[in-house]
């Protein structure tokens, strides 16, 4: 008994030694910036130095109508694009979980967008949706449109284009999670359902879906987190326009740090708003799933 | 085990606090120390323009001062990256900064007003009366003058001589005209040739309206740094003019600069009103050689409106960095404020129309350009320079651009009236200025 404790302690020591480098890096690059940024979030720039500004940044946050608008914009992307994408991912996953022809080709094809560079795919979409781009040309050719649509400068279409781009890029990524989870569902449950005479729809809703619940929760939280930090697509596709209708929180934070008059303190304060939102939404999602 | 975990967490926290308390430690050694004592660092963007010009300047200085130990390390990145690194360096107490940095005129105030102590004034080094007054104006703060005025964004109407001729207009017909006349001509041109009169970025009108308001001697702020939006007659006329032009369909709207360049090169637009550096875009299509001309841009009806303006342009600034000042000063003074042949070379090689007035008597200004039908294009730009109304750009150009552009978008869509649009722009700008 004694020797086991002794040995455990000894392993412990080695354990700590092995992870000490990683922990040091973690302390340096994660813990230290978090602590440091907390301080910075309360500072304001005066004569070239960041000095403690009390509640100045919080007051500014409350009065900043543009920041409020960007929260709204971000939530529009989250609430509309998120569910559509996850639903599509689920549909693709259940189709590709069956033994169909060219299954691995389809899987790869749907997954590949998410390894593409964010900037290059945004540029690609910008070209496709240009006034003389492939989408407009096709719609004119099929006589759906008489005049080309200036997609990225239209209050409605600009958002749609961003959502289409995001969906194209991230559906395959989420589909992979669902596929992996589906392969872990025991075949016996399906067989039993077949024996009981259940159709494919019933099987999907009664067998597949309930067993995917933890993975659906995971993808929902990841999507929420990702969409709340949405930056690349609006930045590269629309530049936040037209008239700040597609400016997201992250983009506004970026603007306040690097484009507008320097306000690092205020930018950090706004980042904490995102942190709190992500934490709150994740908490709510956990609760909802548990209560079911 | 529990005890050890506590001990370890404690250690992490102590480490973290130590770094938090003294942020200097973290990047000690990270500072870009010049290799030799007389090596200075320059940050800029655009290899074909700014970087190439700085390289020419250094080569020229070495020619003139062969015995001086002087080396320059030029670091080229994108404009956004230069600004990001500059902003970060200034915010972290002036570390990891270059000795000389290129900054756009629109952006300089936002840096100097927040971090003036990191910028080195050149009052005693340069004779500022030798530079275009409107360029000097944008680098003056509290009686101190920073930086070397460099390239100008002097504006012109670049137009297709052949297309206008087909529509029945001579070059004189579109010279020194108002925007109203420009619109009338534009309608005829489209009717007779099927080509749109001009082009602008429809997703971001800011460079277009900045050019227009400066041509009327106005800006978002007046000389005393007070906001002038709702009470700005020039801005109001600018909004109305853009809407008129757009509603009449004489402007081709594009989404970004590459589309704009494409439209110029494939002949879907008869003109572009933009800064001198558009010469290089236009010349990218050799088959159109001889068909382009430049003339004065249209003016507003406002009494103060002139047929000249500026959009963009940047200057070199010295960062307070313990560098050998005598050397840097001598370099800037000798080349950028005294070397005719340097300016002549960069005008010929890069098409740089610069703000040092004596340079404009150089030989390159009297040469006709066959691409522009033998027109003395450089001389034309030099003659425009003194006519540009000086305005006070102020600290909040990016904020104002965003606010005014949003309001203009809604106004152009027909959702709001001109009064509502200006009010909205002013409210948004006030909201952002803290």
Coordinates of N, CA and C in Angstrom, one line a residue, chain A residues 130-274:
Chain A
X130 N -19.7 39.2 -58.1 CA -19.5 40.6 -58.7 C -20.6 40.8 -59.7
X131 N -20.8 42.1 -60.1 CA -21.9 42.5 -61.0 C -21.7 41.8 -62.3
X132 N -20.4 41.5 -62.7 CA -20.2 40.8 -63.9 C -19.7 39.4 -63.6
X133 N -20.0 38.9 -62.5 CA -19.5 37.6 -62.0 C -20.4 36.5 -62.5
X134 N -20.0 35.2 -62.1 CA -20.6 34.0 -62.7 C -22.1 34.0 -62.3
X135 N -22.4 34.4 -61.0 CA -23.8 34.2 -60.5 C -24.7 35.2 -61.3
X136 N -24.3 36.4 -61.4 CA -25.1 37.4 -62.2 C -25.3 36.9 -63.6
X137 N -24.2 36.5 -64.2 CA -24.2 36.1 -65.6 C -25.2 34.9 -65.8
X138 N -25.1 34.0 -64.9 CA -26.0 32.8 -65.0 C -27.5 33.2 -64.9
X139 N -27.7 34.1 -63.9 CA -29.1 34.5 -63.7 C -29.7 35.3 -64.8
X140 N -28.8 36.1 -65.5 CA -29.2 36.9 -66.6 C -29.4 35.9 -67.8
X141 N -28.6 35.0 -68.0 CA -28.7 34.0 -69.1 C -29.9 33.2 -69.0
X142 N -30.3 32.8 -67.8 CA -31.6 32.1 -67.6 C -32.8 33.0 -67.5
X143 N -32.6 34.3 -67.7 CA -33.7 35.2 -67.7 C -34.4 35.4 -66.3
X144 N -33.7 35.0 -65.3 CA -34.2 35.2 -63.9 C -34.1 36.7 -63.6
X145 N -33.0 37.3 -64.1 CA -32.8 38.7 -63.8 C -32.7 39.5 -65.1
X146 N -33.1 40.7 -65.1 CA -33.0 41.6 -66.2 C -31.7 42.4 -66.1
X147 N -31.5 42.9 -64.9 CA -30.3 43.7 -64.6 C -29.5 43.0 -63.5
X148 N -28.2 43.1 -63.6 CA -27.4 42.4 -62.6 C -27.6 43.0 -61.2
X149 N -27.5 42.2 -60.2 CA -27.6 42.7 -58.8 C -26.2 43.0 -58.3
X150 N -26.1 44.2 -57.6 CA -24.9 44.5 -57.0 C -24.9 43.9 -55.6
X151 N -24.6 42.5 -55.6 CA -24.8 41.7 -54.4 C -24.2 42.3 -53.2
X152 N -22.9 42.6 -53.2 CA -22.2 42.9 -52.0 C -22.5 44.4 -51.5
X153 N -23.3 45.1 -52.3 CA -23.6 46.5 -51.9 C -25.1 46.6 -51.6
X154 N -25.8 45.5 -51.5 CA -27.2 45.5 -51.2 C -27.5 45.1 -49.8
X155 N -28.3 45.9 -49.1 CA -28.5 45.6 -47.7 C -28.9 44.2 -47.4
X156 N -29.7 43.6 -48.2 CA -30.2 42.3 -48.0 C -29.2 41.2 -48.5
X157 N -28.8 41.4 -49.8 CA -28.0 40.4 -50.4 C -26.6 40.3 -49.8
X158 N -26.1 41.4 -49.4 CA -24.7 41.4 -48.8 C -24.7 40.4 -47.6
X159 N -25.7 40.4 -46.8 CA -25.7 39.4 -45.7 C -25.9 38.0 -46.2
X160 N -26.8 37.9 -47.2 CA -27.0 36.5 -47.8 C -25.7 36.0 -48.3
X161 N -24.9 36.8 -49.1 CA -23.7 36.3 -49.7 C -22.7 35.8 -48.6
X162 N -22.6 36.6 -47.5 CA -21.7 36.2 -46.4 C -22.2 34.9 -45.8
X163 N -23.5 34.7 -45.6 CA -24.0 33.5 -45.1 C -23.8 32.3 -46.0
X164 N -24.0 32.5 -47.3 CA -23.7 31.4 -48.2 C -22.3 31.0 -48.2
X165 N -21.4 32.0 -48.1 CA -20.0 31.7 -48.1 C -19.6 30.9 -46.8
X166 N -20.1 31.4 -45.7 CA -19.8 30.7 -44.4 C -20.4 29.3 -44.5
X167 N -21.6 29.1 -45.0 CA -22.2 27.8 -45.0 C -21.4 26.9 -45.9
X168 N -20.9 27.4 -47.1 CA -20.1 26.6 -48.0 C -18.9 26.1 -47.3
X169 N -18.3 27.0 -46.5 CA -17.0 26.7 -45.9 C -17.1 25.7 -44.7
X170 N -18.1 25.9 -43.9 CA -18.1 25.2 -42.6 C -19.0 24.0 -42.5
X171 N -19.9 23.8 -43.5 CA -20.8 22.6 -43.5 C -20.1 21.3 -43.4
X172 N -19.1 21.2 -44.3 CA -18.3 19.9 -44.3 C -17.6 19.6 -43.0
X173 N -17.1 20.7 -42.4 CA -16.4 20.5 -41.1 C -17.3 19.9 -40.0
X174 N -18.5 20.5 -39.9 CA -19.5 19.9 -39.0 C -20.0 18.6 -39.4
X175 N -20.1 18.3 -40.7 CA -20.6 17.0 -41.2 C -19.6 15.9 -40.7
X176 N -18.3 16.2 -40.7 CA -17.3 15.2 -40.2 C -17.6 14.8 -38.8
X177 N -18.0 15.7 -37.9 CA -18.3 15.4 -36.5 C -19.5 14.5 -36.5
X178 N -20.5 14.8 -37.3 CA -21.7 14.0 -37.2 C -21.4 12.6 -37.8
X179 N -20.6 12.5 -38.9 CA -20.3 11.2 -39.5 C -19.6 10.3 -38.5
X180 N -18.6 11.0 -37.8 CA -17.8 10.2 -36.8 C -18.7 9.7 -35.7
X181 N -19.6 10.5 -35.3 CA -20.5 10.1 -34.2 C -21.5 9.0 -34.7
X182 N -22.0 9.2 -35.9 CA -22.9 8.2 -36.4 C -22.3 6.8 -36.5
X183 N -21.0 6.7 -36.8 CA -20.3 5.5 -36.9 C -20.2 4.8 -35.5
X184 N -20.4 5.6 -34.5 CA -20.3 5.0 -33.1 C -21.7 4.5 -32.6
X185 N -22.7 4.8 -33.4 CA -24.0 4.3 -33.0 C -24.1 2.8 -33.3
X186 N -24.4 2.0 -32.2 CA -24.4 0.5 -32.4 C -25.4 0.1 -33.5
X187 N -25.0 -0.7 -34.4 CA -25.8 -1.2 -35.5 C -27.1 -1.9 -35.0
X188 N -26.9 -2.6 -33.8 CA -28.0 -3.4 -33.3 C -29.3 -2.5 -33.1
X189 N -29.1 -1.3 -32.7 CA -30.3 -0.4 -32.5 C -31.0 -0.3 -33.8
X190 N -30.2 -0.1 -34.9 CA -30.9 0.1 -36.2 C -31.6 -1.2 -36.6
X191 N -30.9 -2.3 -36.4 CA -31.5 -3.6 -36.7 C -32.8 -3.8 -36.0
X192 N -32.8 -3.5 -34.7 CA -34.0 -3.7 -33.9 C -35.1 -2.8 -34.4
X193 N -34.7 -1.6 -34.8 CA -35.8 -0.7 -35.3 C -36.4 -1.2 -36.6
X194 N -35.5 -1.8 -37.5 CA -36.0 -2.4 -38.7 C -37.0 -3.5 -38.4
X195 N -36.6 -4.3 -37.5 CA -37.4 -5.5 -37.1 C -38.8 -5.0 -36.6
X196 N -38.8 -3.9 -35.9 CA -40.0 -3.3 -35.4 C -40.8 -2.6 -36.4
X197 N -40.2 -2.5 -37.7 CA -40.9 -1.9 -38.8 C -40.8 -0.4 -38.8
X198 N -39.8 0.2 -38.3 CA -39.6 1.7 -38.4 C -39.1 2.1 -39.8
X199 N -39.7 3.2 -40.3 CA -39.2 3.7 -41.6 C -38.0 4.6 -41.4
X200 N -37.4 5.0 -42.5 CA -36.1 5.8 -42.4 C -36.3 7.1 -41.6
X201 N -37.4 7.8 -41.7 CA -37.6 9.0 -41.0 C -37.7 8.8 -39.5
X202 N -38.5 7.8 -39.1 CA -38.6 7.4 -37.7 C -37.2 7.0 -37.1
X203 N -36.5 6.2 -37.9 CA -35.2 5.8 -37.5 C -34.3 7.0 -37.2
X204 N -34.4 8.0 -38.2 CA -33.5 9.2 -38.0 C -33.9 9.9 -36.7
X205 N -35.2 10.1 -36.5 CA -35.6 11.0 -35.4 C -35.5 10.2 -34.0
X206 N -35.7 8.9 -34.1 CA -35.8 8.1 -32.8 C -34.5 7.5 -32.5
X207 N -33.7 7.1 -33.5 CA -32.5 6.4 -33.2 C -31.2 7.3 -33.3
X208 N -31.1 7.9 -34.5 CA -29.9 8.6 -34.9 C -29.8 9.9 -34.0
X209 N -30.8 10.7 -34.1 CA -30.8 12.0 -33.5 C -30.5 12.0 -32.0
X210 N -31.2 11.2 -31.2 CA -31.0 11.2 -29.8 C -29.6 10.7 -29.4
X211 N -29.0 9.8 -30.2 CA -27.6 9.4 -29.9 C -26.6 10.4 -30.4
X212 N -27.0 11.3 -31.2 CA -26.0 12.3 -31.6 C -26.0 13.6 -30.7
X213 N -26.9 13.5 -29.7 CA -27.1 14.7 -28.9 C -25.8 15.4 -28.4
X214 N -24.9 14.6 -27.8 CA -23.7 15.3 -27.3 C -22.9 16.0 -28.4
X215 N -22.9 15.3 -29.6 CA -22.1 15.9 -30.7 C -22.8 17.1 -31.3
X216 N -24.2 17.1 -31.3 CA -24.9 18.3 -31.7 C -24.6 19.5 -30.8
X217 N -24.6 19.1 -29.5 CA -24.3 20.2 -28.5 C -22.9 20.8 -28.8
X218 N -22.0 19.9 -29.0 CA -20.6 20.3 -29.3 C -20.5 21.2 -30.5
X219 N -21.2 20.8 -31.6 CA -21.1 21.6 -32.9 C -21.9 22.9 -32.7
X220 N -23.0 22.9 -31.9 CA -23.7 24.2 -31.7 C -22.8 25.1 -30.9
X221 N -22.1 24.7 -29.9 CA -21.3 25.6 -29.1 C -20.1 26.1 -30.0
X222 N -19.6 25.2 -30.8 CA -18.5 25.6 -31.7 C -19.0 26.7 -32.7
X223 N -20.2 26.4 -33.2 CA -20.7 27.4 -34.2 C -21.0 28.7 -33.6
X224 N -21.6 28.7 -32.4 CA -21.9 29.9 -31.6 C -20.6 30.7 -31.4
X225 N -19.6 30.0 -30.9 CA -18.3 30.6 -30.7 C -17.7 31.2 -31.9
X226 N -17.8 30.4 -33.0 CA -17.2 30.9 -34.3 C -17.9 32.1 -34.8
X227 N -19.3 32.0 -34.8 CA -20.0 33.1 -35.4 C -20.0 34.4 -34.6
X228 N -19.8 34.2 -33.3 CA -19.7 35.4 -32.5 C -18.4 36.1 -32.7
X229 N -17.4 35.4 -33.2 CA -16.1 36.0 -33.5 C -15.9 36.2 -35.0
X230 N -17.0 36.1 -35.7 CA -16.9 36.2 -37.2 C -16.2 37.5 -37.6
X231 N -15.2 37.3 -38.5 CA -14.3 38.4 -38.9 C -14.0 38.4 -40.4
X232 N -13.4 37.2 -40.8 CA -12.8 37.2 -42.1 C -13.7 37.4 -43.3
X233 N -14.9 36.8 -43.2 CA -15.8 36.9 -44.3 C -16.3 38.3 -44.5
X234 N -16.9 39.0 -43.5 CA -17.3 40.4 -43.7 C -16.1 41.3 -44.1
X235 N -15.0 41.1 -43.5 CA -13.8 41.9 -43.7 C -13.4 41.8 -45.2
X236 N -13.3 40.6 -45.7 CA -12.8 40.4 -47.1 C -13.9 40.5 -48.2
X237 N -15.2 40.2 -47.8 CA -16.2 40.2 -48.8 C -16.8 41.5 -49.0
X238 N -17.2 42.1 -47.9 CA -18.0 43.4 -48.0 C -17.3 44.5 -47.3
X239 N -16.2 44.3 -46.5 CA -15.6 45.3 -45.8 C -16.5 45.9 -44.7
X240 N -17.5 45.1 -44.3 CA -18.4 45.6 -43.3 C -19.6 46.3 -43.8
X241 N -19.5 46.7 -45.1 CA -20.6 47.5 -45.7 C -21.7 46.6 -46.2
X242 N -22.7 47.2 -46.8 CA -23.0 48.6 -47.0 C -23.5 49.2 -45.7
X243 N -23.0 50.4 -45.4 CA -23.5 51.2 -44.3 C -23.4 50.4 -43.0
X244 N -22.4 49.6 -42.7 CA -22.2 48.9 -41.5 C -23.2 47.8 -41.2
X245 N -23.9 47.4 -42.3 CA -24.9 46.4 -42.1 C -24.3 45.0 -41.9
X246 N -23.1 44.8 -42.3 CA -22.5 43.5 -42.1 C -21.2 43.6 -41.2
X247 N -21.1 44.7 -40.6 CA -19.9 44.8 -39.6 C -20.2 44.0 -38.4
X248 N -19.3 43.1 -38.1 CA -19.5 42.2 -36.9 C -18.7 42.8 -35.7
X249 N -19.0 42.2 -34.6 CA -18.3 42.7 -33.3 C -16.8 42.7 -33.5
X250 N -16.3 41.5 -34.0 CA -14.8 41.4 -34.1 C -14.2 42.4 -35.0
X251 N -15.0 42.7 -36.1 CA -14.5 43.7 -37.1 C -14.4 45.1 -36.5
X252 N -15.4 45.4 -35.7 CA -15.5 46.7 -35.0 C -14.4 46.8 -34.0
X253 N -14.1 45.7 -33.3 CA -13.0 45.7 -32.4 C -11.7 46.0 -33.1
X254 N -11.5 45.3 -34.2 CA -10.3 45.5 -35.1 C -10.2 46.9 -35.5
X255 N -11.3 47.5 -36.0 CA -11.3 48.9 -36.4 C -10.9 49.8 -35.3
X256 N -11.4 49.6 -34.1 CA -11.0 50.5 -33.0 C -9.6 50.3 -32.5
X257 N -9.0 49.1 -32.8 CA -7.6 49.0 -32.4 C -6.7 49.4 -33.5
X258 N -7.0 49.2 -34.8 CA -6.0 49.4 -35.8 C -6.4 50.4 -36.9
X259 N -7.7 50.7 -37.1 CA -8.1 51.6 -38.2 C -8.5 53.0 -37.6
X260 N -9.3 53.0 -36.6 CA -9.7 54.3 -36.1 C -8.6 54.8 -35.1
X261 N -8.9 56.0 -34.5 CA -7.9 56.5 -33.5 C -7.7 55.4 -32.5
X262 N -6.4 55.2 -32.1 CA -6.1 54.0 -31.3 C -6.8 54.0 -30.0
X263 N -7.5 52.9 -29.7 CA -8.2 52.7 -28.4 C -8.1 51.2 -28.1
X264 N -6.9 50.8 -27.7 CA -6.7 49.4 -27.4 C -7.5 49.0 -26.2
X265 N -7.5 49.9 -25.2 CA -8.3 49.6 -24.0 C -9.7 49.3 -24.3
X266 N -10.3 50.2 -25.1 CA -11.7 50.0 -25.4 C -11.9 48.7 -26.2
X267 N -11.0 48.4 -27.1 CA -11.1 47.2 -27.9 C -11.1 46.0 -27.0
X268 N -10.2 46.0 -26.1 CA -10.1 44.8 -25.2 C -11.4 44.7 -24.4
X269 N -12.0 45.9 -23.9 CA -13.2 45.9 -23.2 C -14.3 45.2 -24.0
X270 N -14.4 45.5 -25.3 CA -15.4 44.9 -26.2 C -15.1 43.4 -26.4
X271 N -13.9 43.0 -26.4 CA -13.6 41.6 -26.6 C -14.1 40.8 -25.4
X272 N -14.1 41.5 -24.2 CA -14.6 40.8 -23.0 C -16.1 40.6 -23.1
X273 N -16.8 41.5 -23.8 CA -18.2 41.3 -24.1 C -18.4 40.1 -24.9
X274 N -17.6 39.8 -25.9 CA -17.7 38.6 -26.6 C -17.5 37.4 -25.7

